[in-house]
Every structure is written in C-alpha cells, then in structure tokens.
Short mmCIF file of N, CA and C in Angstrom, two decimals:
data_model
loop_
_atom_site.label_atom_id
_atom_site.label_comp_id
_atom_site.label_asym_id
_atom_site.label_seq_id
_atom_site.Cartn_x
_atom_site.Cartn_y
_atom_site.Cartn_z
N MET K 1 6.83 30.01 -6.26
CA MET K 1 7.02 28.65 -6.77
C MET K 1 6.00 28.37 -7.87
N THR K 2 6.45 28.09 -9.08
CA THR K 2 5.55 27.75 -10.16
C THR K 2 5.43 26.23 -10.27
N PRO K 3 4.29 25.74 -10.79
CA PRO K 3 4.14 24.30 -10.95
C PRO K 3 5.24 23.71 -11.81
N GLY K 4 5.78 22.58 -11.39
CA GLY K 4 6.86 21.93 -12.11
C GLY K 4 7.08 20.54 -11.55
N PRO K 5 8.21 19.91 -11.91
CA PRO K 5 8.48 18.55 -11.43
C PRO K 5 8.46 18.41 -9.91
N ASP K 6 8.99 19.41 -9.20
CA ASP K 6 9.01 19.32 -7.73
C ASP K 6 7.60 19.20 -7.16
N LEU K 7 6.72 20.08 -7.62
CA LEU K 7 5.34 20.09 -7.11
C LEU K 7 4.60 18.81 -7.50
N VAL K 8 4.85 18.33 -8.70
CA VAL K 8 4.22 17.08 -9.15
C VAL K 8 4.69 15.91 -8.29
N MET K 9 5.98 15.86 -8.01
CA MET K 9 6.50 14.77 -7.18
C MET K 9 5.90 14.81 -5.78
N ILE K 10 5.82 15.99 -5.19
CA ILE K 10 5.26 16.13 -3.85
C ILE K 10 3.81 15.66 -3.83
N THR K 11 3.04 16.08 -4.82
CA THR K 11 1.63 15.69 -4.90
C THR K 11 1.49 14.18 -5.01
N ASN K 12 2.31 13.58 -5.86
CA ASN K 12 2.25 12.14 -6.07
C ASN K 12 2.65 11.37 -4.80
N LEU K 13 3.63 11.87 -4.09
CA LEU K 13 4.06 11.20 -2.86
C LEU K 13 2.99 11.29 -1.78
N VAL K 14 2.28 12.41 -1.70
CA VAL K 14 1.21 12.53 -0.71
C VAL K 14 0.07 11.56 -1.04
N LEU K 15 -0.30 11.49 -2.33
CA LEU K 15 -1.42 10.64 -2.73
C LEU K 15 -1.08 9.16 -2.66
N ASN K 16 0.14 8.80 -3.03
CA ASN K 16 0.52 7.39 -3.07
C ASN K 16 1.29 6.93 -1.84
N GLY K 17 1.71 7.87 -1.01
CA GLY K 17 2.48 7.52 0.18
C GLY K 17 1.93 8.18 1.42
N SER K 18 2.66 9.14 1.95
CA SER K 18 2.24 9.79 3.19
C SER K 18 2.89 11.16 3.28
N LEU K 19 2.42 11.94 4.26
CA LEU K 19 3.02 13.25 4.51
C LEU K 19 4.48 13.12 4.91
N ARG K 20 4.79 12.04 5.61
CA ARG K 20 6.16 11.85 6.11
C ARG K 20 7.15 11.76 4.95
N VAL K 21 6.86 10.93 3.96
CA VAL K 21 7.78 10.78 2.84
C VAL K 21 7.77 12.03 1.96
N ALA K 22 6.61 12.68 1.83
CA ALA K 22 6.54 13.90 1.03
C ALA K 22 7.37 15.02 1.68
N THR K 23 7.33 15.09 3.01
CA THR K 23 8.14 16.09 3.72
C THR K 23 9.63 15.83 3.52
N ALA K 24 10.01 14.56 3.56
CA ALA K 24 11.41 14.21 3.33
C ALA K 24 11.85 14.63 1.93
N ALA K 25 10.98 14.40 0.94
CA ALA K 25 11.30 14.81 -0.43
C ALA K 25 11.44 16.33 -0.53
N ALA K 26 10.54 17.06 0.14
CA ALA K 26 10.61 18.52 0.12
C ALA K 26 11.92 19.01 0.72
N LEU K 27 12.34 18.39 1.81
CA LEU K 27 13.62 18.77 2.43
C LEU K 27 14.79 18.46 1.49
N GLY K 28 14.68 17.36 0.74
CA GLY K 28 15.71 17.05 -0.25
C GLY K 28 15.77 18.10 -1.34
N MET K 29 14.61 18.57 -1.78
CA MET K 29 14.56 19.61 -2.82
C MET K 29 15.20 20.91 -2.34
N ILE K 30 14.87 21.30 -1.11
CA ILE K 30 15.44 22.54 -0.58
C ILE K 30 16.94 22.40 -0.36
N THR K 31 17.37 21.20 0.08
CA THR K 31 18.80 20.96 0.24
C THR K 31 19.52 21.09 -1.10
N ALA K 32 18.93 20.51 -2.15
CA ALA K 32 19.53 20.62 -3.49
C ALA K 32 19.59 22.08 -3.94
N GLY K 33 18.53 22.84 -3.64
CA GLY K 33 18.54 24.26 -3.99
C GLY K 33 19.65 25.01 -3.26
N ALA K 34 19.85 24.66 -1.98
CA ALA K 34 20.91 25.31 -1.20
C ALA K 34 22.29 24.96 -1.75
N VAL K 35 22.46 23.69 -2.12
CA VAL K 35 23.75 23.27 -2.70
C VAL K 35 24.00 23.99 -4.02
N GLN K 36 22.95 24.07 -4.86
CA GLN K 36 23.11 24.76 -6.14
C GLN K 36 23.42 26.24 -5.93
N ALA K 37 22.78 26.85 -4.95
CA ALA K 37 23.06 28.27 -4.66
C ALA K 37 24.51 28.43 -4.21
N GLY K 38 24.96 27.50 -3.35
CA GLY K 38 26.34 27.57 -2.88
C GLY K 38 27.34 27.37 -4.01
N LEU K 39 27.07 26.39 -4.88
CA LEU K 39 27.96 26.17 -6.02
C LEU K 39 27.92 27.34 -6.99
N GLY K 40 26.73 27.93 -7.12
CA GLY K 40 26.60 29.10 -7.99
C GLY K 40 27.43 30.26 -7.47
N ALA K 41 27.36 30.47 -6.15
CA ALA K 41 28.15 31.54 -5.54
C ALA K 41 29.64 31.27 -5.71
N ALA K 42 30.00 29.99 -5.76
CA ALA K 42 31.42 29.63 -5.92
C ALA K 42 31.87 29.71 -7.38
N GLY K 43 30.94 29.98 -8.27
CA GLY K 43 31.31 30.18 -9.67
C GLY K 43 30.87 29.09 -10.62
N LEU K 44 30.26 28.00 -10.11
CA LEU K 44 29.86 26.92 -11.00
C LEU K 44 28.77 27.34 -11.96
N ALA K 45 27.83 28.17 -11.49
CA ALA K 45 26.76 28.62 -12.37
C ALA K 45 27.32 29.40 -13.56
N ALA K 46 28.30 30.25 -13.28
CA ALA K 46 28.92 31.02 -14.37
C ALA K 46 29.66 30.10 -15.32
N LEU K 47 30.29 29.05 -14.76
CA LEU K 47 31.01 28.08 -15.59
C LEU K 47 30.04 27.34 -16.52
N LEU K 48 28.90 26.92 -15.97
CA LEU K 48 27.90 26.22 -16.78
C LEU K 48 27.35 27.14 -17.87
N ALA K 49 27.10 28.40 -17.51
CA ALA K 49 26.56 29.34 -18.47
C ALA K 49 27.55 29.62 -19.60
N ALA K 50 28.85 29.53 -19.27
CA ALA K 50 29.88 29.84 -20.26
C ALA K 50 30.35 28.61 -21.03
N SER K 51 29.89 27.42 -20.60
CA SER K 51 30.33 26.18 -21.24
C SER K 51 29.11 25.43 -21.77
N PRO K 52 28.72 25.66 -23.02
CA PRO K 52 27.53 25.02 -23.58
C PRO K 52 27.56 23.50 -23.51
N GLY K 53 28.75 22.90 -23.72
CA GLY K 53 28.86 21.45 -23.69
C GLY K 53 28.57 20.87 -22.32
N LEU K 54 29.15 21.48 -21.30
CA LEU K 54 28.95 21.02 -19.93
C LEU K 54 27.50 21.23 -19.50
N PHE K 55 26.96 22.38 -19.86
CA PHE K 55 25.57 22.68 -19.51
C PHE K 55 24.63 21.68 -20.18
N ALA K 56 24.90 21.36 -21.45
CA ALA K 56 24.07 20.39 -22.18
C ALA K 56 24.14 19.02 -21.52
N ALA K 57 25.32 18.63 -21.03
CA ALA K 57 25.46 17.33 -20.36
C ALA K 57 24.60 17.28 -19.10
N PHE K 58 24.61 18.37 -18.33
CA PHE K 58 23.78 18.44 -17.13
C PHE K 58 22.30 18.39 -17.51
N ARG K 59 21.93 19.11 -18.56
CA ARG K 59 20.54 19.12 -19.00
C ARG K 59 20.07 17.73 -19.40
N TRP K 60 20.89 17.02 -20.16
CA TRP K 60 20.51 15.69 -20.61
C TRP K 60 20.43 14.71 -19.44
N ALA K 61 21.33 14.86 -18.47
CA ALA K 61 21.26 14.00 -17.29
C ALA K 61 19.95 14.24 -16.53
N GLY K 62 19.59 15.51 -16.38
CA GLY K 62 18.33 15.83 -15.71
C GLY K 62 17.13 15.32 -16.49
N ALA K 63 17.19 15.40 -17.83
CA ALA K 63 16.10 14.91 -18.67
C ALA K 63 15.92 13.41 -18.52
N VAL K 64 17.03 12.68 -18.42
CA VAL K 64 16.96 11.22 -18.25
C VAL K 64 16.29 10.87 -16.92
N VAL K 65 16.63 11.62 -15.87
CA VAL K 65 16.03 11.38 -14.55
C VAL K 65 14.52 11.59 -14.63
N LEU K 66 14.09 12.71 -15.20
CA LEU K 66 12.66 13.01 -15.31
C LEU K 66 11.94 11.98 -16.18
N LEU K 67 12.58 11.58 -17.25
CA LEU K 67 11.97 10.59 -18.14
C LEU K 67 11.80 9.25 -17.43
N GLY K 68 12.79 8.89 -16.60
CA GLY K 68 12.68 7.65 -15.83
C GLY K 68 11.49 7.68 -14.89
N TRP K 69 11.28 8.82 -14.23
CA TRP K 69 10.12 8.94 -13.33
C TRP K 69 8.81 8.93 -14.12
N ALA K 70 8.83 9.48 -15.33
CA ALA K 70 7.63 9.44 -16.18
C ALA K 70 7.26 8.00 -16.51
N VAL K 71 8.26 7.19 -16.83
CA VAL K 71 8.02 5.79 -17.15
C VAL K 71 7.45 5.05 -15.94
N LEU K 72 7.99 5.32 -14.77
CA LEU K 72 7.48 4.67 -13.55
C LEU K 72 6.02 5.07 -13.30
N ALA K 73 5.69 6.34 -13.54
CA ALA K 73 4.31 6.80 -13.35
C ALA K 73 3.37 6.13 -14.34
N VAL K 74 3.82 5.93 -15.58
CA VAL K 74 3.01 5.23 -16.58
C VAL K 74 2.77 3.80 -16.14
N ARG K 75 3.78 3.15 -15.60
CA ARG K 75 3.63 1.77 -15.14
C ARG K 75 2.63 1.68 -14.00
N ARG K 76 2.67 2.67 -13.08
CA ARG K 76 1.70 2.67 -11.99
C ARG K 76 0.28 2.86 -12.51
N ALA K 77 0.13 3.81 -13.46
CA ALA K 77 -1.18 4.06 -14.03
C ALA K 77 -1.71 2.83 -14.76
N THR K 78 -0.85 2.16 -15.49
CA THR K 78 -1.25 0.95 -16.22
C THR K 78 -1.66 -0.16 -15.26
N ALA K 79 -0.92 -0.28 -14.15
CA ALA K 79 -1.22 -1.33 -13.18
C ALA K 79 -2.58 -1.11 -12.51
N ARG K 80 -3.06 0.13 -12.51
CA ARG K 80 -4.35 0.43 -11.88
C ARG K 80 -5.54 0.18 -12.80
N VAL K 81 -5.30 -0.07 -14.09
CA VAL K 81 -6.40 -0.31 -15.02
C VAL K 81 -7.19 -1.54 -14.60
N GLY K 82 -8.49 -1.38 -14.47
CA GLY K 82 -9.33 -2.51 -14.08
C GLY K 82 -9.45 -2.68 -12.58
N ASP K 83 -8.73 -1.86 -11.81
CA ASP K 83 -8.81 -1.95 -10.35
C ASP K 83 -10.11 -1.32 -9.87
N ARG K 84 -10.97 -2.11 -9.26
CA ARG K 84 -12.27 -1.62 -8.79
C ARG K 84 -12.29 -1.48 -7.27
N THR K 85 -11.13 -1.49 -6.64
CA THR K 85 -11.08 -1.38 -5.19
C THR K 85 -11.66 -0.04 -4.75
N PRO K 86 -12.59 -0.02 -3.78
CA PRO K 86 -13.16 1.25 -3.34
C PRO K 86 -12.12 2.12 -2.67
N ALA K 87 -12.39 3.42 -2.66
CA ALA K 87 -11.46 4.36 -2.00
C ALA K 87 -11.36 4.02 -0.53
N PRO K 88 -10.16 4.11 0.08
CA PRO K 88 -9.99 3.77 1.48
C PRO K 88 -10.71 4.75 2.39
N THR K 89 -11.06 4.30 3.57
CA THR K 89 -11.70 5.15 4.56
C THR K 89 -10.67 6.10 5.15
N PRO K 90 -11.10 7.20 5.82
CA PRO K 90 -10.14 8.10 6.44
C PRO K 90 -9.21 7.39 7.41
N GLU K 91 -9.75 6.35 8.12
CA GLU K 91 -8.89 5.62 9.06
C GLU K 91 -7.80 4.88 8.32
N ALA K 92 -8.16 4.31 7.16
CA ALA K 92 -7.17 3.55 6.40
C ALA K 92 -6.11 4.45 5.80
N THR K 93 -6.49 5.66 5.41
CA THR K 93 -5.52 6.56 4.80
C THR K 93 -4.50 7.06 5.80
N ALA K 94 -4.77 6.87 7.08
CA ALA K 94 -3.80 7.29 8.09
C ALA K 94 -2.64 6.30 8.17
N ILE K 95 -2.83 5.10 7.58
CA ILE K 95 -1.80 4.08 7.61
C ILE K 95 -0.94 4.24 6.36
N PRO K 96 0.41 4.29 6.48
CA PRO K 96 1.25 4.44 5.30
C PRO K 96 0.97 3.36 4.28
N ALA K 97 0.94 3.74 3.02
CA ALA K 97 0.70 2.78 1.96
C ALA K 97 1.86 1.81 1.84
N THR K 98 1.54 0.55 1.56
CA THR K 98 2.60 -0.43 1.40
C THR K 98 3.37 -0.10 0.13
N GLY K 99 4.67 -0.30 0.17
CA GLY K 99 5.49 -0.04 -1.00
C GLY K 99 5.90 1.41 -1.14
N GLU K 100 5.51 2.28 -0.24
CA GLU K 100 5.91 3.68 -0.34
C GLU K 100 7.41 3.78 -0.06
N PRO K 101 8.09 4.77 -0.62
CA PRO K 101 9.52 4.90 -0.39
C PRO K 101 9.82 5.23 1.07
N SER K 102 11.02 4.85 1.50
CA SER K 102 11.43 5.21 2.85
C SER K 102 11.73 6.70 2.90
N VAL K 103 11.89 7.22 4.11
CA VAL K 103 12.22 8.64 4.26
C VAL K 103 13.53 8.95 3.55
N ARG K 104 14.50 8.07 3.68
CA ARG K 104 15.80 8.30 3.02
C ARG K 104 15.65 8.29 1.50
N GLN K 105 14.87 7.34 0.98
CA GLN K 105 14.66 7.28 -0.46
C GLN K 105 13.93 8.53 -0.96
N ALA K 106 12.92 8.97 -0.21
CA ALA K 106 12.16 10.15 -0.60
C ALA K 106 13.05 11.39 -0.59
N PHE K 107 13.91 11.50 0.42
CA PHE K 107 14.85 12.62 0.48
C PHE K 107 15.75 12.60 -0.75
N GLY K 108 16.24 11.41 -1.10
CA GLY K 108 17.09 11.29 -2.27
C GLY K 108 16.37 11.64 -3.56
N GLN K 109 15.09 11.26 -3.66
CA GLN K 109 14.30 11.60 -4.84
C GLN K 109 14.15 13.11 -4.97
N GLY K 110 13.85 13.77 -3.85
CA GLY K 110 13.73 15.23 -3.88
C GLY K 110 15.05 15.90 -4.22
N LEU K 111 16.13 15.37 -3.65
CA LEU K 111 17.47 15.91 -3.93
C LEU K 111 17.78 15.80 -5.42
N LEU K 112 17.46 14.64 -6.00
CA LEU K 112 17.75 14.41 -7.41
C LEU K 112 16.83 15.22 -8.32
N CYS K 113 15.57 15.36 -7.93
CA CYS K 113 14.61 16.09 -8.75
C CYS K 113 15.04 17.54 -8.95
N THR K 114 15.43 18.21 -7.89
CA THR K 114 15.88 19.61 -7.99
C THR K 114 17.34 19.70 -8.41
N GLY K 115 18.16 18.81 -7.87
CA GLY K 115 19.59 18.89 -8.15
C GLY K 115 19.97 18.56 -9.57
N SER K 116 19.12 17.81 -10.28
CA SER K 116 19.46 17.42 -11.66
C SER K 116 19.12 18.50 -12.67
N ASN K 117 18.55 19.60 -12.21
CA ASN K 117 18.21 20.70 -13.11
C ASN K 117 19.22 21.84 -12.93
N PRO K 118 20.18 22.00 -13.85
CA PRO K 118 21.22 23.03 -13.68
C PRO K 118 20.67 24.45 -13.75
N LYS K 119 19.44 24.61 -14.25
CA LYS K 119 18.88 25.95 -14.39
C LYS K 119 18.56 26.58 -13.04
N VAL K 120 18.41 25.74 -12.00
CA VAL K 120 18.08 26.27 -10.67
C VAL K 120 19.19 27.18 -10.18
N GLY K 121 20.42 26.67 -10.18
CA GLY K 121 21.54 27.47 -9.71
C GLY K 121 21.78 28.71 -10.57
N ILE K 122 21.66 28.54 -11.89
CA ILE K 122 21.86 29.68 -12.79
C ILE K 122 20.80 30.74 -12.56
N PHE K 123 19.55 30.30 -12.36
CA PHE K 123 18.47 31.25 -12.09
C PHE K 123 18.75 32.03 -10.80
N LEU K 124 19.13 31.33 -9.74
CA LEU K 124 19.37 32.00 -8.47
C LEU K 124 20.49 33.03 -8.59
N MET K 125 21.57 32.66 -9.31
CA MET K 125 22.70 33.58 -9.41
C MET K 125 22.42 34.73 -10.37
N ALA K 126 21.48 34.56 -11.30
CA ALA K 126 21.14 35.64 -12.21
C ALA K 126 20.06 36.55 -11.64
N PHE K 127 19.18 35.97 -10.81
CA PHE K 127 18.01 36.68 -10.33
C PHE K 127 18.27 37.42 -9.02
N LEU K 128 18.89 36.73 -8.06
CA LEU K 128 19.02 37.30 -6.72
C LEU K 128 19.92 38.53 -6.61
N PRO K 129 21.05 38.58 -7.32
CA PRO K 129 21.92 39.76 -7.16
C PRO K 129 21.23 41.09 -7.46
N GLN K 130 20.15 41.06 -8.25
CA GLN K 130 19.44 42.30 -8.58
C GLN K 130 18.75 42.90 -7.37
N PHE K 131 18.55 42.08 -6.32
CA PHE K 131 17.79 42.54 -5.16
C PHE K 131 18.64 42.73 -3.91
N VAL K 132 19.96 42.67 -4.07
CA VAL K 132 20.84 42.94 -2.93
C VAL K 132 20.71 44.41 -2.57
N PRO K 133 20.39 44.73 -1.31
CA PRO K 133 20.24 46.13 -0.90
C PRO K 133 21.50 46.95 -1.18
N VAL K 134 21.29 48.20 -1.54
CA VAL K 134 22.43 49.09 -1.78
C VAL K 134 23.26 49.22 -0.51
N GLY K 135 24.55 49.08 -0.67
CA GLY K 135 25.45 49.19 0.47
C GLY K 135 25.79 47.86 1.12
N MET K 136 25.07 46.79 0.76
CA MET K 136 25.36 45.47 1.32
C MET K 136 26.29 44.72 0.38
N ALA K 137 27.30 44.08 0.94
CA ALA K 137 28.24 43.33 0.12
C ALA K 137 27.53 42.15 -0.55
N PRO K 138 27.75 41.92 -1.85
CA PRO K 138 27.09 40.83 -2.56
C PRO K 138 27.33 39.46 -1.92
N GLU K 139 28.57 39.25 -1.39
CA GLU K 139 28.88 37.95 -0.79
C GLU K 139 28.07 37.69 0.47
N ILE K 140 27.45 38.74 1.02
CA ILE K 140 26.55 38.58 2.16
C ILE K 140 25.10 38.61 1.71
N GLY K 141 24.79 39.55 0.82
CA GLY K 141 23.40 39.73 0.39
C GLY K 141 22.85 38.57 -0.40
N VAL K 142 23.64 38.01 -1.33
CA VAL K 142 23.14 36.92 -2.18
C VAL K 142 22.83 35.67 -1.36
N PRO K 143 23.74 35.19 -0.49
CA PRO K 143 23.40 34.03 0.33
C PRO K 143 22.18 34.28 1.24
N LEU K 144 22.06 35.51 1.75
CA LEU K 144 20.92 35.83 2.61
C LEU K 144 19.61 35.76 1.82
N LEU K 145 19.62 36.33 0.61
CA LEU K 145 18.43 36.27 -0.23
C LEU K 145 18.12 34.84 -0.66
N ALA K 146 19.17 34.05 -0.93
CA ALA K 146 18.96 32.65 -1.31
C ALA K 146 18.30 31.89 -0.17
N ALA K 147 18.75 32.16 1.07
CA ALA K 147 18.15 31.50 2.24
C ALA K 147 16.68 31.86 2.37
N CYS K 148 16.35 33.14 2.15
CA CYS K 148 14.95 33.57 2.23
C CYS K 148 14.12 32.91 1.13
N TYR K 149 14.68 32.85 -0.08
CA TYR K 149 13.98 32.24 -1.21
C TYR K 149 13.70 30.76 -0.94
N LEU K 150 14.70 30.05 -0.42
CA LEU K 150 14.54 28.62 -0.14
C LEU K 150 13.57 28.39 1.01
N ALA K 151 13.59 29.28 2.01
CA ALA K 151 12.66 29.15 3.14
C ALA K 151 11.22 29.33 2.66
N LEU K 152 11.01 30.31 1.78
CA LEU K 152 9.67 30.51 1.21
C LEU K 152 9.25 29.31 0.36
N GLY K 153 10.22 28.75 -0.36
CA GLY K 153 9.94 27.57 -1.17
C GLY K 153 9.50 26.39 -0.31
N LEU K 154 10.20 26.19 0.81
CA LEU K 154 9.83 25.11 1.73
C LEU K 154 8.45 25.35 2.33
N LEU K 155 8.18 26.59 2.71
CA LEU K 155 6.87 26.92 3.27
C LEU K 155 5.76 26.63 2.26
N TRP K 156 5.99 26.98 1.00
CA TRP K 156 5.00 26.72 -0.04
C TRP K 156 4.78 25.21 -0.22
N LEU K 157 5.86 24.43 -0.25
CA LEU K 157 5.72 22.99 -0.41
C LEU K 157 4.98 22.36 0.77
N LEU K 158 5.27 22.79 1.98
CA LEU K 158 4.60 22.25 3.16
C LEU K 158 3.11 22.62 3.15
N THR K 159 2.82 23.85 2.73
CA THR K 159 1.41 24.27 2.65
C THR K 159 0.66 23.45 1.60
N TRP K 160 1.29 23.23 0.46
CA TRP K 160 0.67 22.44 -0.60
C TRP K 160 0.43 20.99 -0.13
N MET K 161 1.42 20.45 0.58
CA MET K 161 1.29 19.08 1.08
C MET K 161 0.09 18.94 2.01
N ARG K 162 -0.07 19.91 2.91
CA ARG K 162 -1.20 19.85 3.85
C ARG K 162 -2.53 19.92 3.09
N LEU K 163 -2.59 20.75 2.07
CA LEU K 163 -3.82 20.88 1.28
C LEU K 163 -4.15 19.56 0.57
N VAL K 164 -3.14 18.98 -0.09
CA VAL K 164 -3.36 17.71 -0.79
C VAL K 164 -3.72 16.61 0.20
N HIS K 165 -3.08 16.62 1.36
CA HIS K 165 -3.34 15.59 2.38
C HIS K 165 -4.79 15.66 2.87
N ARG K 166 -5.30 16.87 3.02
CA ARG K 166 -6.69 17.03 3.48
C ARG K 166 -7.68 16.53 2.43
N LEU K 167 -7.31 16.66 1.17
CA LEU K 167 -8.18 16.21 0.09
C LEU K 167 -7.95 14.74 -0.27
N ALA K 168 -6.85 14.17 0.23
CA ALA K 168 -6.45 12.81 -0.17
C ALA K 168 -7.52 11.75 0.02
N PRO K 169 -8.29 11.76 1.15
CA PRO K 169 -9.32 10.71 1.30
C PRO K 169 -10.34 10.68 0.17
N HIS K 170 -10.51 11.82 -0.50
CA HIS K 170 -11.47 11.89 -1.60
C HIS K 170 -10.80 11.64 -2.96
N LEU K 171 -9.47 11.51 -2.95
CA LEU K 171 -8.73 11.41 -4.20
C LEU K 171 -8.03 10.06 -4.38
N ARG K 172 -8.23 9.16 -3.43
CA ARG K 172 -7.46 7.91 -3.46
C ARG K 172 -8.22 6.74 -4.08
N SER K 173 -9.26 7.01 -4.84
CA SER K 173 -9.91 5.93 -5.57
C SER K 173 -8.98 5.51 -6.71
N PRO K 174 -9.05 4.24 -7.15
CA PRO K 174 -8.18 3.78 -8.24
C PRO K 174 -8.26 4.66 -9.48
N ARG K 175 -9.47 5.13 -9.80
CA ARG K 175 -9.64 5.96 -11.00
C ARG K 175 -8.90 7.28 -10.87
N VAL K 176 -9.07 7.95 -9.73
CA VAL K 176 -8.40 9.24 -9.53
C VAL K 176 -6.89 9.06 -9.47
N LEU K 177 -6.43 8.01 -8.80
CA LEU K 177 -4.99 7.76 -8.72
C LEU K 177 -4.41 7.45 -10.10
N ARG K 178 -5.19 6.74 -10.92
CA ARG K 178 -4.74 6.44 -12.28
C ARG K 178 -4.60 7.74 -13.08
N ILE K 179 -5.57 8.63 -12.91
CA ILE K 179 -5.49 9.93 -13.60
C ILE K 179 -4.30 10.74 -13.08
N ALA K 180 -4.10 10.72 -11.75
CA ALA K 180 -2.97 11.45 -11.16
C ALA K 180 -1.64 10.91 -11.67
N ASP K 181 -1.52 9.57 -11.76
CA ASP K 181 -0.29 8.98 -12.27
C ASP K 181 -0.08 9.34 -13.74
N SER K 182 -1.15 9.35 -14.52
CA SER K 182 -1.05 9.70 -15.94
C SER K 182 -0.61 11.15 -16.10
N LEU K 183 -1.18 12.06 -15.29
CA LEU K 183 -0.78 13.46 -15.35
C LEU K 183 0.67 13.64 -14.91
N THR K 184 1.06 12.87 -13.87
CA THR K 184 2.45 12.92 -13.40
C THR K 184 3.39 12.51 -14.52
N ALA K 185 3.06 11.42 -15.20
CA ALA K 185 3.90 10.95 -16.31
C ALA K 185 3.98 12.01 -17.41
N ALA K 186 2.84 12.64 -17.72
CA ALA K 186 2.81 13.66 -18.78
C ALA K 186 3.68 14.86 -18.41
N VAL K 187 3.56 15.32 -17.14
CA VAL K 187 4.34 16.49 -16.72
C VAL K 187 5.83 16.18 -16.70
N PHE K 188 6.20 15.02 -16.12
CA PHE K 188 7.62 14.65 -16.09
C PHE K 188 8.16 14.50 -17.51
N GLY K 189 7.36 13.87 -18.38
CA GLY K 189 7.80 13.70 -19.77
C GLY K 189 7.97 15.03 -20.47
N LEU K 190 7.01 15.95 -20.27
CA LEU K 190 7.09 17.27 -20.89
C LEU K 190 8.31 18.03 -20.43
N PHE K 191 8.55 18.03 -19.11
CA PHE K 191 9.71 18.76 -18.60
C PHE K 191 11.02 18.09 -19.01
N ALA K 192 11.01 16.77 -19.18
CA ALA K 192 12.21 16.08 -19.66
C ALA K 192 12.55 16.54 -21.07
N VAL K 193 11.53 16.64 -21.93
CA VAL K 193 11.75 17.10 -23.30
C VAL K 193 12.22 18.55 -23.32
N ARG K 194 11.55 19.39 -22.51
CA ARG K 194 11.93 20.81 -22.47
C ARG K 194 13.35 20.99 -21.98
N LEU K 195 13.72 20.20 -20.95
CA LEU K 195 15.07 20.32 -20.40
C LEU K 195 16.10 19.84 -21.41
N ALA K 196 15.79 18.73 -22.10
CA ALA K 196 16.71 18.20 -23.10
C ALA K 196 16.92 19.15 -24.26
N LEU K 197 15.85 19.84 -24.64
CA LEU K 197 15.91 20.78 -25.78
C LEU K 197 16.37 22.17 -25.37
N GLY K 198 16.54 22.36 -24.06
CA GLY K 198 17.02 23.66 -23.58
C GLY K 198 15.95 24.71 -23.47
N GLY K 199 14.67 24.28 -23.46
CA GLY K 199 13.57 25.22 -23.39
C GLY K 199 13.30 25.68 -21.98
#
C-alpha cells in the first residue's frame, strides 16, 4: 500500500474522529476494491481501458470527489486559525469528537474514496494475472489473489490506524490539527489534479 487518498483519509478520521469511524472507512475502501475487482473480472476494466471517453468520465468524477474533500479540509484548517485550545488529555481523547461522521457515513466515504478511482480495478486486472500459479485456472487464481491483496490492504490500514491512534494524544493540538488538515487538503488536491489529467 503506497501513500494516497485512502491513507490520508484514514489518518484524518483517526485524528479528527475515532478508531471506530476510521475502521468503518477502511472497510468501505476494501469493499470498493472488492467490487472493482469483481467488475474487472467481469470485463469492465477492459471496457474502461478500451474506451477513453468512458474512462475520462470516471476519472473526472473521481477528481471532483477528491477536490470536494480538499475544500472541506481547507475549511477545517481555516476554522482552526486562532484556536488556542490546549490539546485534550488522554481521557478526553477516548471520547468521540463531536461532529465526527457516523459509522455509516464513514463507510460511505471510504467506499467513495476508493470506488471513484477507476485505476484500482484496471491495476488489479493488469497486475494480478501475472502471478496466477501455473496450472491454475485464471477465473480461480485472479479472484484468490485479489482476496489476498485486499486482505493485506485491510491489515495495513488497521495497523496504520493503531499507530496514529497511539500518537493521537500528542497530535490533537489545534496547531497540529491545522497542519494535518492543510496537508490533507494538499494531498487530495494533488491527487484530484493527477486523476483529472490522467497521471
């Protein structure tokens, strides 16, 4: 798993919300990956690769989603300017932050974050078939490898969440959160531009 919008979203949810909502978002991301793998196996990935217009439409839709989240992160960072509230105590950080998304909303955010990027399905269908063991039918080997890939992805996200959560009491000062929101906006904005331009 390389750093990208998914990892940024998870980090932001842990810092501004809780492990519960971050876990829901991670499950949404893995679900989106599974759906994309399934659609890819059914031929949608090949259709997108062969249809520049359709692929561009998916890319632009994904870019709009990422850009929207970048704007929200900028608004959060701006709202924190001048906030001198001290960092919460460890006891206070155990209480979910007010205004955090519900589990259902977080799941939907994760689903949309991964699902709005058509490159995920195309990558899985282009990358995984190369590793199907000799003698194994592709229709069995590819889904099996996709399941392993997604399981490792979920494990990585859960491990990252625990690490950020352990550091969260030291990172929840207004200044650090403002920096985190600004970086989140920059990353989402950068990936929105890259996705829109096809990079």
